[in-house]
Amino acid sequence: MKRLAGTVLGLLLAQVCCVKGVDVEQSPPALSLQEGDSSTLWCSFSTTVNNNVYWYRQKNGGHLDHLFSIPSGTKRNGRLNATTVAKDRCSSLYISSAQITDSATYFCAGVSAQKLVFGRGTTLKVNLNIKNPDPAVYQLKGPKSNNISVCLYTDFQMNTTKDSEPTVFSLSRTVFNSNTTVLDMGAVGSKSNGLVAWSKSTDFECQSTFQQEFYPNSGISCDAKLVEKSFETDMNLNLQNLSVMGFRIILLKMVGFNLLMTLRLWSS
């Protein structure tokens, strides 16, 4: 009887272990790098993982891109190196010379009970490396209403810390802002950070919105009237378009007349 009870207890423990499966831990949870830096993402397993260890990348909440399937040893894919040490139940992903396009969430996964078990992921943010940042703020106001204003903040250096996500500035609750974007001007070989903020508040001012030191735009106004002028219709261009249309109409009439005369000659 005791032997039967021990057997049943052993089976129950085995079932519990099978249900628990493998735990996947990834570190660090978040990582911020400057463009050109290198770093390593770590992944560990609570038990030995059968078959392969998988690495995936997810950009902007989109689909998962498969990077590596590696049971043990090291594999390379461009600037990415994946290493798995099966006996130590760990794997790593080394990113060399980080680029802006490397910003994403990286997931590590292992197989348990014929299912992929994922870690929580590591969110990587690669910031633009501006050697000589020259931040500037431009304000665009509506011509008919002083309550609507848009601010453009450019050429700033991202602030990064080891223990937190990168922050540029803090905006008030009544202000809306876009995500920070990177403008790559390949023709001149330069890059720039940019962000737009807007509000309907009457006390909205660009200088107080961006809580960081900036340089004014040397007194050059940037209002809606000035911008609208650059989109005014060119009268000379309109005249040329009308001339081209007139020539096309004349050409079509000549072709039609020639076809009509040819048909009359054939019919006669």
mmCIF file of N, CA and C in Angstrom, residues 140-268:
data_model
loop_
_atom_site.group_PDB
_atom_site.id
_atom_site.type_symbol
_atom_site.label_atom_id
_atom_site.label_comp_id
_atom_site.label_asym_id
_atom_site.label_seq_id
_atom_site.Cartn_x
_atom_site.Cartn_y
_atom_site.Cartn_z
ATOM 1 N N LEU A 140 4.944 78.124 -35.012
ATOM 2 C CA LEU A 140 4.047 78.398 -36.125
ATOM 3 C C LEU A 140 2.668 78.725 -35.566
ATOM 4 N N LYS A 141 2.185 79.931 -35.809
ATOM 5 C CA LYS A 141 0.889 80.364 -35.299
ATOM 6 C C LYS A 141 -0.097 80.537 -36.443
ATOM 7 N N GLY A 142 -1.368 80.273 -36.132
ATOM 8 C CA GLY A 142 -2.414 80.441 -37.123
ATOM 9 C C GLY A 142 -2.672 81.907 -37.409
ATOM 10 N N PRO A 143 -2.958 82.279 -38.668
ATOM 11 C CA PRO A 143 -3.178 83.689 -39.009
ATOM 12 C C PRO A 143 -4.492 84.249 -38.480
ATOM 13 N N LYS A 144 -5.494 83.398 -38.257
ATOM 14 C CA LYS A 144 -6.807 83.865 -37.826
ATOM 15 C C LYS A 144 -7.057 83.662 -36.341
ATOM 16 N N SER A 145 -6.269 82.824 -35.700
ATOM 17 C CA SER A 145 -6.481 82.542 -34.283
ATOM 18 C C SER A 145 -5.144 82.458 -33.575
ATOM 19 N N ASN A 146 -5.027 83.182 -32.481
ATOM 20 C CA ASN A 146 -3.797 83.151 -31.691
ATOM 21 C C ASN A 146 -3.787 82.004 -30.681
ATOM 22 N N ASN A 147 -4.894 81.255 -30.625
ATOM 23 C CA ASN A 147 -4.991 80.174 -29.646
ATOM 24 C C ASN A 147 -4.396 78.859 -30.149
ATOM 25 N N ILE A 148 -4.140 78.775 -31.452
ATOM 26 C CA ILE A 148 -3.593 77.550 -32.028
ATOM 27 C C ILE A 148 -2.145 77.795 -32.416
ATOM 28 N N SER A 149 -1.269 76.971 -31.899
ATOM 29 C CA SER A 149 0.148 77.153 -32.167
ATOM 30 C C SER A 149 0.834 75.795 -32.247
ATOM 31 N N VAL A 150 1.848 75.714 -33.104
ATOM 32 C CA VAL A 150 2.630 74.491 -33.281
ATOM 33 C C VAL A 150 4.097 74.822 -33.085
ATOM 34 N N CYS A 151 4.799 73.960 -32.350
ATOM 35 C CA CYS A 151 6.223 74.159 -32.104
ATOM 36 C C CYS A 151 7.024 73.016 -32.711
ATOM 37 N N LEU A 152 8.096 73.368 -33.379
ATOM 38 C CA LEU A 152 9.022 72.388 -33.942
ATOM 39 C C LEU A 152 10.344 72.494 -33.209
ATOM 40 N N TYR A 153 10.767 71.391 -32.614
ATOM 41 C CA TYR A 153 12.013 71.341 -31.850
ATOM 42 C C TYR A 153 12.987 70.459 -32.621
ATOM 43 N N THR A 154 14.142 71.000 -33.010
ATOM 44 C CA THR A 154 15.078 70.275 -33.865
ATOM 45 C C THR A 154 16.497 70.311 -33.308
ATOM 46 N N ASP A 155 17.320 69.406 -33.845
ATOM 47 C CA ASP A 155 18.770 69.371 -33.585
ATOM 48 C C ASP A 155 19.096 69.251 -32.100
ATOM 49 N N PHE A 156 18.332 68.465 -31.362
ATOM 50 C CA PHE A 156 18.620 68.285 -29.939
ATOM 51 C C PHE A 156 19.270 66.928 -29.709
ATOM 52 N N GLN A 157 19.990 66.833 -28.605
ATOM 53 C CA GLN A 157 20.644 65.589 -28.215
ATOM 54 C C GLN A 157 19.771 64.864 -27.208
ATOM 55 N N MET A 158 19.491 63.590 -27.439
ATOM 56 C CA MET A 158 18.684 62.814 -26.502
ATOM 57 C C MET A 158 19.437 62.638 -25.197
ATOM 58 N N ASN A 159 18.719 62.788 -24.073
ATOM 59 C CA ASN A 159 19.302 62.541 -22.757
ATOM 60 C C ASN A 159 19.095 61.079 -22.399
ATOM 61 N N THR A 160 20.145 60.376 -22.048
ATOM 62 C CA THR A 160 20.041 58.962 -21.717
ATOM 63 C C THR A 160 20.656 58.690 -20.366
ATOM 64 N N THR A 161 20.047 57.770 -19.620
ATOM 65 C CA THR A 161 20.595 57.303 -18.348
ATOM 66 C C THR A 161 20.604 55.792 -18.360
ATOM 67 N N LYS A 162 21.383 55.197 -17.506
ATOM 68 C CA LYS A 162 21.518 53.744 -17.500
ATOM 69 C C LYS A 162 20.286 53.052 -16.935
ATOM 70 N N ASP A 163 19.568 53.732 -16.045
ATOM 71 C CA ASP A 163 18.483 53.069 -15.325
ATOM 72 C C ASP A 163 17.101 53.498 -15.776
ATOM 73 N N SER A 164 16.999 54.284 -16.828
ATOM 74 C CA SER A 164 15.680 54.749 -17.236
ATOM 75 C C SER A 164 15.632 54.923 -18.742
ATOM 76 N N GLU A 165 14.410 55.070 -19.225
ATOM 77 C CA GLU A 165 14.218 55.321 -20.636
ATOM 78 C C GLU A 165 14.705 56.725 -20.982
ATOM 79 N N PRO A 166 15.161 56.961 -22.221
ATOM 80 C CA PRO A 166 15.606 58.291 -22.599
ATOM 81 C C PRO A 166 14.458 59.287 -22.586
ATOM 82 N N THR A 167 14.711 60.469 -22.054
ATOM 83 C CA THR A 167 13.707 61.522 -22.035
ATOM 84 C C THR A 167 14.295 62.782 -22.639
ATOM 85 N N VAL A 168 13.481 63.466 -23.416
ATOM 86 C CA VAL A 168 13.926 64.709 -24.036
ATOM 87 C C VAL A 168 13.476 65.894 -23.207
ATOM 88 N N PHE A 169 12.221 65.927 -22.884
ATOM 89 C CA PHE A 169 11.650 67.011 -22.098
ATOM 90 C C PHE A 169 10.289 66.559 -21.609
ATOM 91 N N SER A 170 9.736 67.287 -20.675
ATOM 92 C CA SER A 170 8.393 66.965 -20.182
ATOM 93 C C SER A 170 7.425 68.021 -20.671
ATOM 94 N N LEU A 171 6.273 67.581 -21.158
ATOM 95 C CA LEU A 171 5.264 68.480 -21.691
ATOM 96 C C LEU A 171 4.084 68.558 -20.730
ATOM 97 N N SER A 172 3.403 69.690 -20.717
ATOM 98 C CA SER A 172 2.240 69.842 -19.856
ATOM 99 C C SER A 172 1.093 68.974 -20.373
ATOM 100 N N ARG A 173 0.054 68.779 -19.540
ATOM 101 C CA ARG A 173 -1.033 67.882 -19.899
ATOM 102 C C ARG A 173 -1.880 68.414 -21.039
ATOM 103 N N THR A 174 -1.877 69.723 -21.240
ATOM 104 C CA THR A 174 -2.710 70.306 -22.285
ATOM 105 C C THR A 174 -1.997 70.354 -23.620
ATOM 106 N N VAL A 175 -0.780 69.831 -23.675
ATOM 107 C CA VAL A 175 0.018 69.882 -24.889
ATOM 108 C C VAL A 175 0.118 68.482 -25.486
ATOM 109 N N PHE A 176 -0.075 68.401 -26.802
ATOM 110 C CA PHE A 176 0.063 67.139 -27.520
ATOM 111 C C PHE A 176 1.389 67.149 -28.267
ATOM 112 N N ASN A 177 2.023 65.996 -28.354
ATOM 113 C CA ASN A 177 3.310 65.944 -29.044
ATOM 114 C C ASN A 177 3.443 64.653 -29.830
ATOM 115 N N SER A 178 4.223 64.714 -30.888
ATOM 116 C CA SER A 178 4.495 63.544 -31.713
ATOM 117 C C SER A 178 5.663 62.770 -31.130
ATOM 118 N N ASN A 179 5.906 61.581 -31.660
ATOM 119 C CA ASN A 179 7.080 60.822 -31.261
ATOM 120 C C ASN A 179 8.332 61.455 -31.856
ATOM 121 N N THR A 180 9.441 61.253 -31.175
ATOM 122 C CA THR A 180 10.703 61.764 -31.691
ATOM 123 C C THR A 180 11.083 61.013 -32.957
ATOM 124 N N THR A 181 11.402 61.750 -33.998
ATOM 125 C CA THR A 181 11.791 61.145 -35.265
ATOM 126 C C THR A 181 13.205 61.560 -35.625
ATOM 127 N N VAL A 182 13.820 60.773 -36.485
ATOM 128 C CA VAL A 182 15.183 61.050 -36.936
ATOM 129 C C VAL A 182 15.144 61.341 -38.426
ATOM 130 N N LEU A 183 15.654 62.496 -38.799
ATOM 131 C CA LEU A 183 15.732 62.882 -40.202
ATOM 132 C C LEU A 183 17.139 62.606 -40.702
ATOM 133 N N ASP A 184 17.241 61.705 -41.667
ATOM 134 C CA ASP A 184 18.537 61.338 -42.233
ATOM 135 C C ASP A 184 18.699 62.045 -43.570
ATOM 136 N N MET A 185 19.512 63.091 -43.576
ATOM 137 C CA MET A 185 19.760 63.850 -44.797
ATOM 138 C C MET A 185 21.039 63.328 -45.436
ATOM 139 N N GLY A 186 20.882 62.249 -46.210
ATOM 140 C CA GLY A 186 22.039 61.592 -46.796
ATOM 141 C C GLY A 186 22.806 62.471 -47.760
ATOM 142 N N ALA A 187 22.121 63.417 -48.423
ATOM 143 C CA ALA A 187 22.788 64.263 -49.405
ATOM 144 C C ALA A 187 23.866 65.130 -48.775
ATOM 145 N N VAL A 188 23.635 65.553 -47.542
ATOM 146 C CA VAL A 188 24.617 66.412 -46.860
ATOM 147 C C VAL A 188 25.350 65.654 -45.764
ATOM 148 N N GLY A 189 25.028 64.370 -45.596
ATOM 149 C CA GLY A 189 25.737 63.545 -44.623
ATOM 150 C C GLY A 189 25.482 63.920 -43.182
ATOM 151 N N SER A 190 24.258 64.292 -42.838
ATOM 152 C CA SER A 190 23.949 64.669 -41.461
ATOM 153 C C SER A 190 22.599 64.102 -41.051
ATOM 154 N N LYS A 191 22.391 63.997 -39.729
ATOM 155 C CA LYS A 191 21.141 63.527 -39.164
ATOM 156 C C LYS A 191 20.678 64.504 -38.092
ATOM 157 N N SER A 192 19.384 64.486 -37.820
ATOM 158 C CA SER A 192 18.846 65.425 -36.841
ATOM 159 C C SER A 192 17.642 64.816 -36.150
ATOM 160 N N ASN A 193 17.517 65.076 -34.835
ATOM 161 C CA ASN A 193 16.314 64.709 -34.095
ATOM 162 C C ASN A 193 15.250 65.782 -34.298
ATOM 163 N N GLY A 194 14.003 65.378 -34.295
ATOM 164 C CA GLY A 194 12.925 66.338 -34.452
ATOM 165 C C GLY A 194 11.678 65.916 -33.704
ATOM 166 N N LEU A 195 10.932 66.907 -33.195
ATOM 167 C CA LEU A 195 9.687 66.633 -32.487
ATOM 168 C C LEU A 195 8.751 67.819 -32.654
ATOM 169 N N VAL A 196 7.458 67.531 -32.794
ATOM 170 C CA VAL A 196 6.445 68.571 -32.968
ATOM 171 C C VAL A 196 5.478 68.526 -31.794
ATOM 172 N N ALA A 197 5.140 69.709 -31.255
ATOM 173 C CA ALA A 197 4.157 69.821 -30.171
ATOM 174 C C ALA A 197 3.135 70.881 -30.548
ATOM 175 N N TRP A 198 1.870 70.673 -30.123
ATOM 176 C CA TRP A 198 0.824 71.637 -30.444
ATOM 177 C C TRP A 198 -0.203 71.681 -29.319
ATOM 178 N N SER A 199 -0.946 72.795 -29.262
ATOM 179 C CA SER A 199 -1.941 72.965 -28.209
ATOM 180 C C SER A 199 -2.919 74.060 -28.592
ATOM 181 N N LYS A 200 -4.112 73.998 -27.995
ATOM 182 C CA LYS A 200 -5.119 75.042 -28.167
ATOM 183 C C LYS A 200 -5.179 75.966 -26.964
ATOM 184 N N SER A 201 -4.259 75.792 -26.035
ATOM 185 C CA SER A 201 -4.237 76.618 -24.837
ATOM 186 C C SER A 201 -3.793 78.035 -25.184
ATOM 187 N N THR A 202 -4.400 79.017 -24.530
ATOM 188 C CA THR A 202 -4.071 80.415 -24.816
ATOM 189 C C THR A 202 -2.691 80.800 -24.302
ATOM 190 N N ASP A 203 -2.187 80.092 -23.291
ATOM 191 C CA ASP A 203 -0.883 80.428 -22.724
ATOM 192 C C ASP A 203 0.220 79.504 -23.242
ATOM 193 N N PHE A 204 -0.026 78.864 -24.379
ATOM 194 C CA PHE A 204 0.944 77.923 -24.943
ATOM 195 C C PHE A 204 2.116 78.687 -25.552
ATOM 196 N N GLU A 205 3.310 78.404 -25.081
ATOM 197 C CA GLU A 205 4.523 79.015 -25.615
ATOM 198 C C GLU A 205 5.579 77.938 -25.810
ATOM 199 N N CYS A 206 6.282 78.031 -26.922
ATOM 200 C CA CYS A 206 7.279 77.011 -27.237
ATOM 201 C C CYS A 206 8.411 77.000 -26.219
ATOM 202 N N GLN A 207 8.842 78.160 -25.802
ATOM 203 C CA GLN A 207 10.001 78.238 -24.918
ATOM 204 C C GLN A 207 9.737 77.537 -23.590
ATOM 205 N N SER A 208 8.514 77.657 -23.063
ATOM 206 C CA SER A 208 8.197 77.026 -21.787
ATOM 207 C C SER A 208 7.775 75.570 -21.955
ATOM 208 N N THR A 209 7.391 75.187 -23.168
ATOM 209 C CA THR A 209 6.944 73.819 -23.407
ATOM 210 C C THR A 209 8.107 72.841 -23.350
ATOM 211 N N PHE A 210 9.194 73.160 -24.027
ATOM 212 C CA PHE A 210 10.357 72.291 -24.049
ATOM 213 C C PHE A 210 11.278 72.695 -22.904
ATOM 214 N N GLN A 211 11.293 71.893 -21.860
ATOM 215 C CA GLN A 211 12.063 72.236 -20.670
ATOM 216 C C GLN A 211 13.518 71.826 -20.850
ATOM 217 N N GLN A 212 14.168 72.526 -21.766
ATOM 218 C CA GLN A 212 15.567 72.280 -22.041
ATOM 219 C C GLN A 212 16.131 73.530 -22.706
ATOM 220 N N GLU A 213 17.415 73.759 -22.532
ATOM 221 C CA GLU A 213 18.030 74.944 -23.117
ATOM 222 C C GLU A 213 17.963 74.867 -24.634
ATOM 223 N N PHE A 214 17.587 75.978 -25.271
ATOM 224 C CA PHE A 214 17.527 76.002 -26.720
ATOM 225 C C PHE A 214 17.968 77.371 -27.213
ATOM 226 N N TYR A 215 18.183 77.453 -28.509
ATOM 227 C CA TYR A 215 18.630 78.687 -29.128
ATOM 228 C C TYR A 215 17.522 79.220 -30.023
ATOM 229 N N PRO A 216 17.229 80.522 -29.952
ATOM 230 C CA PRO A 216 16.179 81.079 -30.797
ATOM 231 C C PRO A 216 16.596 81.060 -32.262
ATOM 232 N N ASN A 217 15.629 81.339 -33.132
ATOM 233 C CA ASN A 217 15.890 81.258 -34.560
ATOM 234 C C ASN A 217 16.339 82.597 -35.134
ATOM 235 N N SER A 218 17.134 83.344 -34.378
ATOM 236 C CA SER A 218 17.760 84.589 -34.842
ATOM 237 C C SER A 218 16.745 85.608 -35.322
ATOM 238 N N GLY A 219 15.558 85.610 -34.726
ATOM 239 C CA GLY A 219 14.570 86.620 -35.067
ATOM 240 C C GLY A 219 13.832 86.376 -36.359
ATOM 241 N N ILE A 220 14.107 85.271 -37.043
ATOM 242 C CA ILE A 220 13.417 84.983 -38.292
ATOM 243 C C ILE A 220 12.029 84.449 -37.963
ATOM 244 N N SER A 221 11.010 85.147 -38.426
ATOM 245 C CA SER A 221 9.648 84.732 -38.108
ATOM 246 C C SER A 221 9.263 83.500 -38.909
ATOM 247 N N CYS A 222 8.462 82.673 -38.289
ATOM 248 C CA CYS A 222 7.977 81.463 -38.956
ATOM 249 C C CYS A 222 6.496 81.347 -38.662
ATOM 250 N N ASP A 223 5.683 82.130 -39.353
ATOM 251 C CA ASP A 223 4.252 82.086 -39.119
ATOM 252 C C ASP A 223 3.541 81.516 -40.341
ATOM 253 N N ALA A 224 2.235 81.347 -40.202
ATOM 254 C CA ALA A 224 1.473 80.702 -41.265
ATOM 255 C C ALA A 224 1.501 81.515 -42.549
ATOM 256 N N LYS A 225 1.485 82.851 -42.435
ATOM 257 C CA LYS A 225 1.486 83.685 -43.630
ATOM 258 C C LYS A 225 2.751 83.461 -44.448
ATOM 259 N N LEU A 226 3.876 83.373 -43.759
ATOM 260 C CA LEU A 226 5.146 83.185 -44.450
ATOM 261 C C LEU A 226 5.199 81.829 -45.139
ATOM 262 N N VAL A 227 4.651 80.807 -44.477
ATOM 263 C CA VAL A 227 4.655 79.473 -45.065
ATOM 264 C C VAL A 227 3.733 79.412 -46.273
ATOM 265 N N GLU A 228 2.585 80.086 -46.186
ATOM 266 C CA GLU A 228 1.633 80.043 -47.285
ATOM 267 C C GLU A 228 2.202 80.664 -48.548
ATOM 268 N N LYS A 229 3.077 81.643 -48.413
ATOM 269 C CA LYS A 229 3.638 82.298 -49.584
ATOM 270 C C LYS A 229 4.439 81.328 -50.445
ATOM 271 N N SER A 230 5.093 80.372 -49.795
ATOM 272 C CA SER A 230 5.911 79.434 -50.552
ATOM 273 C C SER A 230 5.064 78.477 -51.379
ATOM 274 N N PHE A 231 3.741 78.437 -51.100
ATOM 275 C CA PHE A 231 2.871 77.547 -51.841
ATOM 276 C C PHE A 231 1.957 78.312 -52.802
ATOM 277 N N GLU A 232 2.233 79.584 -53.058
ATOM 278 C CA GLU A 232 1.423 80.360 -53.984
ATOM 279 C C GLU A 232 1.630 79.867 -55.417
ATOM 280 N N THR A 233 0.578 79.982 -56.227
ATOM 281 C CA THR A 233 0.647 79.524 -57.609
ATOM 282 C C THR A 233 1.518 80.454 -58.442
ATOM 283 N N ASP A 234 2.371 79.884 -59.269
ATOM 284 C CA ASP A 234 3.234 80.647 -60.166
ATOM 285 C C ASP A 234 2.461 80.958 -61.441
ATOM 286 N N MET A 235 2.265 82.261 -61.744
ATOM 287 C CA MET A 235 1.491 82.659 -62.914
ATOM 288 C C MET A 235 2.166 82.215 -64.202
ATOM 289 N N ASN A 236 3.483 82.300 -64.261
ATOM 290 C CA ASN A 236 4.196 81.875 -65.469
ATOM 291 C C ASN A 236 4.006 80.380 -65.719
ATOM 292 N N LEU A 237 4.015 79.620 -64.633
ATOM 293 C CA LEU A 237 3.811 78.182 -64.776
ATOM 294 C C LEU A 237 2.405 77.880 -65.270
ATOM 295 N N ASN A 238 1.410 78.625 -64.781
ATOM 296 C CA ASN A 238 0.039 78.435 -65.254
ATOM 297 C C ASN A 238 -0.087 78.756 -66.736
ATOM 298 N N LEU A 239 0.580 79.822 -67.180
ATOM 299 C CA LEU A 239 0.531 80.206 -68.590
ATOM 300 C C LEU A 239 1.152 79.125 -69.471
ATOM 301 N N GLN A 240 2.255 78.553 -69.017
ATOM 302 C CA GLN A 240 2.888 77.484 -69.783
ATOM 303 C C GLN A 240 1.984 76.257 -69.869
ATOM 304 N N ASN A 241 1.307 75.946 -68.767
ATOM 305 C CA ASN A 241 0.393 74.799 -68.782
ATOM 306 C C ASN A 241 -0.763 75.020 -69.753
ATOM 307 N N LEU A 242 -1.305 76.242 -69.764
ATOM 308 C CA LEU A 242 -2.388 76.551 -70.696
ATOM 309 C C LEU A 242 -1.914 76.469 -72.141
ATOM 310 N N SER A 243 -0.691 76.923 -72.390
ATOM 311 C CA SER A 243 -0.149 76.863 -73.752
ATOM 312 C C SER A 243 -0.003 75.419 -74.215
ATOM 313 N N VAL A 244 0.500 74.575 -73.335
ATOM 314 C CA VAL A 244 0.655 73.158 -73.685
ATOM 315 C C VAL A 244 -0.698 72.525 -73.972
ATOM 316 N N MET A 245 -1.700 72.849 -73.147
ATOM 317 C CA MET A 245 -3.034 72.299 -73.375
ATOM 318 C C MET A 245 -3.606 72.778 -74.703
ATOM 319 N N GLY A 246 -3.372 74.047 -75.054
ATOM 320 C CA GLY A 246 -3.853 74.579 -76.323
ATOM 321 C C GLY A 246 -3.222 73.872 -77.510
ATOM 322 N N PHE A 247 -1.915 73.650 -77.453
ATOM 323 C CA PHE A 247 -1.230 72.944 -78.544
ATOM 324 C C PHE A 247 -1.748 71.515 -78.689
ATOM 325 N N ARG A 248 -2.049 70.886 -77.565
ATOM 326 C CA ARG A 248 -2.573 69.522 -77.623
ATOM 327 C C ARG A 248 -3.938 69.488 -78.294
ATOM 328 N N ILE A 249 -4.785 70.480 -77.979
ATOM 329 C CA ILE A 249 -6.117 70.539 -78.596
ATOM 330 C C ILE A 249 -5.998 70.737 -80.100
ATOM 331 N N ILE A 250 -5.113 71.642 -80.529
ATOM 332 C CA ILE A 250 -4.908 71.887 -81.962
ATOM 333 C C ILE A 250 -4.405 70.625 -82.655
ATOM 334 N N LEU A 251 -3.472 69.920 -81.987
ATOM 335 C CA LEU A 251 -2.932 68.695 -82.566
ATOM 336 C C LEU A 251 -4.020 67.640 -82.732
ATOM 337 N N LEU A 252 -4.893 67.505 -81.732
ATOM 338 C CA LEU A 252 -5.980 66.534 -81.825
ATOM 339 C C LEU A 252 -6.940 66.885 -82.959
ATOM 340 N N LYS A 253 -7.213 68.174 -83.143
ATOM 341 C CA LYS A 253 -8.096 68.591 -84.236
ATOM 342 C C LYS A 253 -7.477 68.269 -85.589
ATOM 343 N N MET A 254 -6.179 68.502 -85.722
ATOM 344 C CA MET A 254 -5.504 68.211 -86.986
ATOM 345 C C MET A 254 -5.535 66.715 -87.279
ATOM 346 N N VAL A 255 -5.292 65.909 -86.261
ATOM 347 C CA VAL A 255 -5.327 64.458 -86.461
ATOM 348 C C VAL A 255 -6.725 64.009 -86.844
ATOM 349 N N GLY A 256 -7.737 64.548 -86.176
ATOM 350 C CA GLY A 256 -9.112 64.188 -86.500
ATOM 351 C C GLY A 256 -9.490 64.604 -87.911
ATOM 352 N N PHE A 257 -9.062 65.800 -88.343
ATOM 353 C CA PHE A 257 -9.361 66.274 -89.699
ATOM 354 C C PHE A 257 -8.701 65.380 -90.736
ATOM 355 N N ASN A 258 -7.447 65.002 -90.508
ATOM 356 C CA ASN A 258 -6.741 64.131 -91.449
ATOM 357 C C ASN A 258 -7.416 62.764 -91.553
ATOM 358 N N LEU A 259 -7.850 62.219 -90.421
ATOM 359 C CA LEU A 259 -8.542 60.933 -90.455
ATOM 360 C C LEU A 259 -9.850 61.029 -91.231
ATOM 361 N N LEU A 260 -10.587 62.121 -91.017
ATOM 362 C CA LEU A 260 -11.858 62.302 -91.709
ATOM 363 C C LEU A 260 -11.656 62.396 -93.217
ATOM 364 N N MET A 261 -10.656 63.168 -93.659
ATOM 365 C CA MET A 261 -10.385 63.310 -95.089
ATOM 366 C C MET A 261 -9.931 61.986 -95.689
ATOM 367 N N THR A 262 -9.138 61.228 -94.946
ATOM 368 C CA THR A 262 -8.672 59.932 -95.451
ATOM 369 C C THR A 262 -9.833 58.972 -95.641
ATOM 370 N N LEU A 263 -10.777 58.945 -94.700
ATOM 371 C CA LEU A 263 -11.938 58.076 -94.820
ATOM 372 C C LEU A 263 -12.811 58.469 -96.004
ATOM 373 N N ARG A 264 -12.957 59.756 -96.254
ATOM 374 C CA ARG A 264 -13.773 60.219 -97.376
ATOM 375 C C ARG A 264 -13.138 59.822 -98.695
ATOM 376 N N LEU A 265 -11.789 59.909 -98.777
ATOM 377 C CA LEU A 265 -11.104 59.511 -100.005
ATOM 378 C C LEU A 265 -11.257 58.017 -100.255
ATOM 379 N N TRP A 266 -11.169 57.208 -99.187
ATOM 380 C CA TRP A 266 -11.321 55.766 -99.351
ATOM 381 C C TRP A 266 -12.749 55.402 -99.775
ATOM 382 N N SER A 267 -13.717 56.122 -99.208
ATOM 383 C CA SER A 267 -15.112 55.804 -99.527
ATOM 384 C C SER A 267 -15.484 56.189 -100.955
ATOM 385 N N SER A 268 -14.788 57.186 -101.495
ATOM 386 C CA SER A 268 -15.075 57.609 -102.859
ATOM 387 C C SER A 268 -14.336 56.722 -103.860
#
